[in-house]
């Protein structure tokens, strides 16, 4: 839909606005809908190219309703930890959203994974980005039938546009690179996955991501059963791929076993002793960092900051007592998690 975005004294007419959300988090306008906003939306009914517009440097905005996180804190606390360990992480802030001048409530404004985001984390942002959702592994059977078919569970984040011409040397905006990568991983022989995978993926970052997700209990991710909430980016300056973790609202509440994996990159790693040892070493490191960082203090700061706005939220789906209880659950998880992770490591002989 076409709408208007207002921020303080700035007004943007004719922006693209759509409702977003997956299984469990999707709401319509009768509830607390999540939103995506595109300031440069290309309305097909309007001739010519869209205006080049930015607000606070951004062209796209993602506003998550947080209905699956009744602490309203998991994403901010978790992404801060991700930044600590050095993996690509979107910026995030709590905001109040008004729709037609009516308060809609507290939202998490999560940075869109776009070229501006990529420029902060990679040598080149001219690479190709793909998204995997819901039981979608990096295997040949999940690739689209052709390089311009967007019907598979692995989808491209960048597509050709008449009004946006890629610079010379940029990755092609199709599925060719993803297809080549998946087939190259598939071709690695049993017992020959590691360290050969380091010539395909930035595997050090992948191990760190997997380990950090394990610590915060991010079960709804790539490595575990669901195989969801991830993107893979090809950096043309290095030729390597990076897995980017997203959707960390359902965290800090489940005792996830780091070694109970399902994604092909993780299962093949654990099948080889050297790779398993590399993962275990990284898991030790990120657990130590989690324990030495004042994670509870971070959670308390967020709780104090947002409490009055949560109380005033007219569309929240839980009472303030539930919000307080889930905050305490978060603190309890933070206190107990290092010892739980070290128990998993000891059970594997590490």
Short mmCIF file of C-alpha atoms in Angstrom, two decimals:
data_model
loop_
_atom_site.label_atom_id
_atom_site.label_comp_id
_atom_site.label_asym_id
_atom_site.label_seq_id
_atom_site.Cartn_x
_atom_site.Cartn_y
_atom_site.Cartn_z
CA UNK A 1 0.00 0.00 0.00
CA UNK A 2 1.00 3.60 -0.50
CA UNK A 3 1.13 5.77 2.59
CA UNK A 4 2.80 8.63 4.41
CA UNK A 5 5.67 8.37 6.88
CA UNK A 6 6.14 11.09 9.50
CA UNK A 7 9.16 11.40 11.78
CA UNK A 8 9.33 14.52 13.93
CA UNK A 9 9.02 17.37 11.39
CA UNK A 10 9.85 15.28 8.31
CA UNK A 11 7.06 13.99 6.06
CA UNK A 12 7.48 11.49 3.21
CA UNK A 13 4.51 11.05 0.88
CA UNK A 14 3.94 8.07 -1.38
CA UNK A 15 6.06 5.54 0.51
CA UNK A 16 5.53 1.78 0.29
CA UNK A 17 4.08 0.21 3.45
CA UNK A 18 3.30 -3.47 3.94
CA UNK A 19 2.44 -5.76 6.82
CA UNK A 20 5.10 -8.35 7.63
CA UNK A 21 5.35 -11.45 9.80
CA UNK A 22 5.79 -15.20 9.71
CA UNK A 23 4.36 -18.15 11.58
CA UNK A 24 3.30 -17.02 15.03
CA UNK A 25 4.11 -13.31 14.65
CA UNK A 26 1.81 -12.26 11.81
CA UNK A 27 -0.96 -9.84 12.78
CA UNK A 28 -3.37 -7.74 10.70
CA UNK A 29 -4.48 -4.17 11.33
CA UNK A 30 -7.05 -5.36 13.85
CA UNK A 31 -4.11 -6.34 16.05
CA UNK A 32 -0.53 -5.27 16.47
CA UNK A 33 0.71 -5.62 12.90
CA UNK A 34 4.40 -5.48 12.03
CA UNK A 35 5.45 -3.18 9.20
CA UNK A 36 8.02 -2.77 6.47
CA UNK A 37 8.42 0.72 5.00
CA UNK A 38 10.21 1.62 1.76
CA UNK A 39 10.83 5.34 1.15
CA UNK A 40 11.84 4.61 -2.44
CA UNK A 41 9.00 2.26 -3.27
CA UNK A 42 8.60 1.80 -7.02
CA UNK A 43 4.85 2.16 -7.52
CA UNK A 44 4.09 0.63 -10.92
CA UNK A 45 1.19 3.04 -11.40
CA UNK A 46 3.54 6.04 -11.25
CA UNK A 47 5.67 6.70 -14.36
CA UNK A 48 9.41 7.12 -14.06
CA UNK A 49 11.78 6.06 -11.32
CA UNK A 50 11.08 6.51 -7.60
CA UNK A 51 12.53 9.43 -5.70
CA UNK A 52 15.88 8.88 -3.98
CA UNK A 53 14.95 9.55 -0.35
CA UNK A 54 16.49 8.73 3.02
CA UNK A 55 15.55 9.24 6.64
CA UNK A 56 18.44 9.06 9.12
CA UNK A 57 20.47 7.56 6.27
CA UNK A 58 17.99 4.73 5.65
CA UNK A 59 15.64 3.93 2.78
CA UNK A 60 13.98 0.87 4.34
CA UNK A 61 12.55 0.40 7.83
CA UNK A 62 11.47 -2.78 9.62
CA UNK A 63 9.21 -2.47 12.67
CA UNK A 64 8.73 -5.76 14.56
CA UNK A 65 5.69 -6.13 16.80
CA UNK A 66 7.48 -8.34 19.35
CA UNK A 67 4.38 -10.44 20.07
CA UNK A 68 6.49 -13.58 20.59
CA UNK A 69 8.79 -11.89 23.10
CA UNK A 70 6.82 -10.68 26.10
CA UNK A 71 10.01 -9.37 27.71
CA UNK A 72 10.29 -6.98 24.73
CA UNK A 73 14.07 -7.16 25.25
CA UNK A 74 15.52 -10.26 23.61
CA UNK A 75 16.50 -8.70 20.30
CA UNK A 76 18.27 -5.69 21.82
CA UNK A 77 20.11 -7.74 24.43
CA UNK A 78 20.95 -10.52 21.96
CA UNK A 79 22.17 -8.30 19.15
CA UNK A 80 24.41 -6.42 21.58
CA UNK A 81 26.03 -9.74 22.43
CA UNK A 82 26.39 -10.57 18.72
CA UNK A 83 28.27 -7.30 18.27
CA UNK A 84 30.50 -8.29 21.18
CA UNK A 85 31.57 -11.48 19.42
CA UNK A 86 32.07 -9.67 16.11
CA UNK A 87 29.47 -11.16 13.78
CA UNK A 88 27.35 -9.13 11.31
CA UNK A 89 24.52 -7.68 13.36
CA UNK A 90 21.70 -5.24 12.54
CA UNK A 91 21.29 -2.11 14.60
CA UNK A 92 18.14 -2.00 16.73
CA UNK A 93 16.14 0.43 18.86
CA UNK A 94 12.75 0.55 20.54
CA UNK A 95 10.32 3.01 18.99
CA UNK A 96 6.69 4.04 19.36
CA UNK A 97 4.58 3.69 16.21
CA UNK A 98 1.50 5.77 15.44
CA UNK A 99 -0.91 4.73 12.66
CA UNK A 100 -3.29 7.43 11.43
CA UNK A 101 -2.22 9.46 14.48
CA UNK A 102 -3.27 6.67 16.88
CA UNK A 103 -0.70 5.06 19.17
CA UNK A 104 -0.06 1.52 17.92
CA UNK A 105 2.47 0.67 20.62
CA UNK A 106 6.11 -0.24 21.25
CA UNK A 107 8.04 -1.80 18.37
CA UNK A 108 11.57 -2.97 17.71
CA UNK A 109 13.06 -1.01 14.83
CA UNK A 110 15.50 -3.54 13.37
CA UNK A 111 17.91 -2.44 10.67
CA UNK A 112 17.05 -3.88 7.27
CA UNK A 113 19.70 -6.22 5.86
CA UNK A 114 20.48 -4.16 2.76
CA UNK A 115 23.53 -2.78 0.98
CA UNK A 116 24.05 -0.08 3.60
CA UNK A 117 24.15 -2.78 6.29
CA UNK A 118 26.56 -4.85 4.18
CA UNK A 119 28.90 -1.90 3.72
CA UNK A 120 29.48 -1.77 7.49
CA UNK A 121 30.46 -5.44 7.79
CA UNK A 122 32.15 -6.40 4.52
CA UNK A 123 34.90 -5.14 2.24
CA UNK A 124 32.39 -4.92 -0.62
CA UNK A 125 28.62 -4.46 -0.54
CA UNK A 126 28.26 -5.30 -4.25
CA UNK A 127 27.72 -8.99 -3.55
CA UNK A 128 24.60 -11.13 -3.74
CA UNK A 129 22.41 -11.84 -0.72
CA UNK A 130 19.96 -14.72 -0.29
CA UNK A 131 17.47 -15.64 2.43
CA UNK A 132 16.47 -19.04 3.80
CA UNK A 133 13.30 -19.59 5.82
CA UNK A 134 11.55 -22.49 7.58
CA UNK A 135 13.22 -25.86 7.10
CA UNK A 136 15.22 -24.58 4.14
CA UNK A 137 18.75 -26.00 4.13
CA UNK A 138 21.60 -25.11 1.79
CA UNK A 139 21.17 -28.20 -0.38
CA UNK A 140 20.61 -28.62 -4.16
CA UNK A 141 17.00 -29.74 -3.67
CA UNK A 142 16.08 -26.31 -2.30
CA UNK A 143 17.47 -24.32 -5.22
CA UNK A 144 15.02 -22.69 -7.65
CA UNK A 145 14.60 -24.48 -11.00
CA UNK A 146 15.94 -21.50 -12.98
CA UNK A 147 18.09 -18.48 -12.19
CA UNK A 148 15.15 -16.05 -12.37
CA UNK A 149 12.57 -18.15 -10.45
CA UNK A 150 11.77 -16.84 -6.96
CA UNK A 151 9.43 -19.66 -5.95
CA UNK A 152 11.87 -21.79 -3.91
CA UNK A 153 12.55 -21.50 -0.16
CA UNK A 154 15.95 -19.92 -0.90
CA UNK A 155 15.22 -16.49 -2.32
CA UNK A 156 17.32 -13.60 -3.58
CA UNK A 157 17.26 -10.34 -1.67
CA UNK A 158 18.40 -8.25 -4.63
CA UNK A 159 16.74 -8.47 -8.05
CA UNK A 160 17.23 -6.57 -11.33
CA UNK A 161 15.48 -3.20 -11.48
CA UNK A 162 15.22 -0.82 -14.39
CA UNK A 163 15.93 2.14 -12.12
CA UNK A 164 18.94 0.59 -10.35
CA UNK A 165 21.95 -0.54 -12.38
CA UNK A 166 24.62 -2.56 -10.51
CA UNK A 167 28.15 -1.12 -10.65
CA UNK A 168 30.82 -2.83 -12.79
CA UNK A 169 32.12 -5.97 -11.13
CA UNK A 170 29.06 -6.47 -8.94
CA UNK A 171 27.62 -9.94 -8.49
CA UNK A 172 24.91 -11.03 -10.96
CA UNK A 173 21.39 -10.56 -9.56
CA UNK A 174 20.28 -14.15 -10.06
CA UNK A 175 20.79 -17.55 -8.41
CA UNK A 176 23.95 -18.56 -10.25
CA UNK A 177 26.33 -17.86 -7.35
CA UNK A 178 24.09 -19.56 -4.79
CA UNK A 179 23.72 -22.59 -7.05
CA UNK A 180 27.48 -22.85 -7.50
CA UNK A 181 28.11 -22.55 -3.75
CA UNK A 182 25.54 -25.14 -2.73
CA UNK A 183 26.82 -27.60 -5.32
CA UNK A 184 30.42 -26.99 -4.26
CA UNK A 185 29.55 -27.73 -0.63
CA UNK A 186 27.62 -30.83 -1.69
CA UNK A 187 30.64 -32.06 -3.65
CA UNK A 188 32.98 -32.01 -0.65
CA UNK A 189 33.65 -35.68 0.18
CA UNK A 190 32.92 -37.27 3.53
CA UNK A 191 35.96 -36.62 5.70
CA UNK A 192 36.99 -33.76 3.43
CA UNK A 193 34.62 -31.04 4.61
CA UNK A 194 37.03 -29.28 6.97
CA UNK A 195 39.19 -27.29 6.37
CA UNK A 196 38.14 -27.28 2.68
CA UNK A 197 34.96 -25.39 3.63
CA UNK A 198 37.17 -22.41 4.57
CA UNK A 199 37.70 -21.84 0.85
CA UNK A 200 33.93 -21.43 0.39
CA UNK A 201 32.65 -19.84 3.61
CA UNK A 202 34.10 -17.41 6.11
CA UNK A 203 33.96 -20.42 8.40
CA UNK A 204 35.46 -18.66 11.38
CA UNK A 205 32.47 -16.30 11.38
CA UNK A 206 30.10 -19.21 10.85
CA UNK A 207 31.47 -21.05 13.89
CA UNK A 208 31.17 -17.86 15.95
CA UNK A 209 27.58 -17.30 14.80
CA UNK A 210 26.57 -20.88 15.56
CA UNK A 211 28.23 -20.70 18.99
CA UNK A 212 26.69 -17.34 19.92
CA UNK A 213 23.24 -18.49 18.80
CA UNK A 214 23.68 -21.56 21.00
CA UNK A 215 24.53 -19.47 24.04
CA UNK A 216 21.44 -17.27 23.76
CA UNK A 217 19.21 -20.26 22.92
CA UNK A 218 18.33 -19.20 19.37
CA UNK A 219 16.57 -22.42 18.38
CA UNK A 220 14.77 -20.79 15.43
CA UNK A 221 17.98 -20.49 13.39
CA UNK A 222 19.95 -22.18 10.62
CA UNK A 223 21.99 -24.75 12.56
CA UNK A 224 19.12 -26.41 14.40
CA UNK A 225 15.96 -28.22 13.33
CA UNK A 226 13.92 -25.30 11.96
CA UNK A 227 16.67 -24.01 9.61
CA UNK A 228 15.19 -20.51 9.58
CA UNK A 229 16.05 -16.84 10.07
CA UNK A 230 19.27 -16.68 8.11
CA UNK A 231 20.81 -15.05 5.09
CA UNK A 232 23.95 -15.90 3.16
CA UNK A 233 26.04 -13.16 1.56
CA UNK A 234 28.73 -13.53 -1.10
CA UNK A 235 31.50 -10.95 -0.70
CA UNK A 236 32.98 -10.40 -4.19
CA UNK A 237 36.16 -8.92 -2.70
CA UNK A 238 37.06 -12.23 -1.01
CA UNK A 239 34.92 -14.76 -2.87
CA UNK A 240 33.73 -16.09 0.51
CA UNK A 241 30.22 -16.55 1.88
CA UNK A 242 28.97 -15.41 5.28
CA UNK A 243 25.92 -16.65 7.16
CA UNK A 244 23.99 -13.80 8.82
CA UNK A 245 21.67 -14.57 11.74
CA UNK A 246 18.35 -12.74 12.16
CA UNK A 247 15.02 -13.09 13.96
CA UNK A 248 16.35 -13.52 17.50
CA UNK A 249 13.17 -12.56 19.37
CA UNK A 250 12.53 -16.13 20.61
CA UNK A 251 15.75 -16.44 22.57
CA UNK A 252 16.89 -16.52 26.23
CA UNK A 253 14.13 -19.00 27.10
CA UNK A 254 15.12 -22.46 25.77
CA UNK A 255 17.95 -24.77 26.84
CA UNK A 256 19.39 -25.41 23.37
CA UNK A 257 22.00 -28.15 22.95
CA UNK A 258 24.72 -26.66 20.69
CA UNK A 259 25.60 -30.12 19.36
CA UNK A 260 22.04 -31.17 18.44
CA UNK A 261 22.15 -29.76 14.92
CA UNK A 262 20.36 -30.31 11.62
CA UNK A 263 21.70 -27.76 9.10
CA UNK A 264 24.10 -29.36 6.63
CA UNK A 265 27.00 -27.01 7.41
CA UNK A 266 26.77 -27.81 11.11
CA UNK A 267 26.14 -31.55 10.79
CA UNK A 268 29.05 -32.02 8.41
CA UNK A 269 31.30 -30.04 10.74
CA UNK A 270 30.45 -32.21 13.75
CA UNK A 271 31.05 -35.34 11.68
CA UNK A 272 34.78 -34.52 11.54
CA UNK A 273 36.81 -34.39 14.80
CA UNK A 274 38.95 -31.40 13.78
CA UNK A 275 35.92 -29.31 12.88
CA UNK A 276 34.04 -30.37 16.00
CA UNK A 277 37.05 -29.34 18.10
CA UNK A 278 37.17 -25.95 16.32
CA UNK A 279 33.49 -25.39 17.12
CA UNK A 280 33.95 -26.46 20.74
CA UNK A 281 36.87 -24.06 21.14
CA UNK A 282 34.79 -21.20 19.75
CA UNK A 283 31.87 -22.15 22.00
CA UNK A 284 34.17 -21.96 25.01
CA UNK A 285 35.32 -18.49 23.92
CA UNK A 286 31.89 -16.97 23.36
CA UNK A 287 30.60 -18.51 26.60
CA UNK A 288 33.45 -16.93 28.54
CA UNK A 289 32.64 -13.58 26.92
CA UNK A 290 28.95 -13.96 27.73
CA UNK A 291 29.83 -14.61 31.38
CA UNK A 292 32.32 -11.76 31.70
CA UNK A 293 30.00 -9.21 30.06
CA UNK A 294 27.36 -7.56 32.23
CA UNK A 295 24.47 -9.06 30.27
CA UNK A 296 22.12 -8.72 33.25
CA UNK A 297 22.98 -5.02 33.50
CA UNK A 298 22.13 -4.57 29.83
CA UNK A 299 18.79 -6.28 30.33
CA UNK A 300 18.02 -4.09 33.32
CA UNK A 301 18.79 -0.92 31.35
CA UNK A 302 16.43 -1.96 28.55
CA UNK A 303 13.73 -2.94 31.06
CA UNK A 304 13.96 0.41 32.84
CA UNK A 305 13.92 2.36 29.59
CA UNK A 306 10.89 0.71 27.98
CA UNK A 307 8.71 -0.07 31.03
CA UNK A 308 6.57 3.09 30.93
CA UNK A 309 6.01 2.69 27.18
CA UNK A 310 5.05 -0.98 27.54
CA UNK A 311 2.50 0.03 30.18
CA UNK A 312 1.01 2.55 27.72
CA UNK A 313 1.01 0.16 24.73
CA UNK A 314 -2.68 -0.23 23.73
CA UNK A 315 -2.12 -3.29 21.51
CA UNK A 316 0.20 -5.43 23.59
CA UNK A 317 -1.05 -8.99 23.97
CA UNK A 318 0.05 -9.47 27.58
CA UNK A 319 -0.30 -7.77 30.94
CA UNK A 320 2.38 -5.76 32.65
CA UNK A 321 2.82 -8.55 35.20
CA UNK A 322 3.74 -10.94 32.41
CA UNK A 323 6.25 -8.40 31.09
CA UNK A 324 7.88 -8.23 34.55
CA UNK A 325 7.91 -12.03 34.91
CA UNK A 326 9.53 -12.55 31.52
CA UNK A 327 12.18 -9.98 32.41
CA UNK A 328 13.02 -12.03 35.48
CA UNK A 329 13.13 -15.16 33.30
CA UNK A 330 15.65 -13.37 31.10
CA UNK A 331 17.84 -12.57 34.10
CA UNK A 332 17.60 -16.17 35.30
CA UNK A 333 18.60 -17.48 31.86
CA UNK A 334 21.61 -15.16 31.73
CA UNK A 335 22.78 -16.35 35.17
CA UNK A 336 22.40 -20.06 34.40
CA UNK A 337 23.50 -20.25 30.78
CA UNK A 338 27.32 -20.39 31.05
CA UNK A 339 27.22 -23.48 33.27
CA UNK A 340 24.66 -25.16 30.99
CA UNK A 341 26.89 -24.61 27.95
CA UNK A 342 29.97 -25.92 29.76
CA UNK A 343 28.01 -29.05 30.70
CA UNK A 344 27.22 -29.66 27.02
CA UNK A 345 30.88 -29.17 26.18
CA UNK A 346 31.99 -31.59 28.91
CA UNK A 347 29.51 -34.20 27.71
CA UNK A 348 31.18 -34.04 24.29
CA UNK A 349 34.65 -34.40 25.82
CA UNK A 350 35.59 -30.73 25.66
#
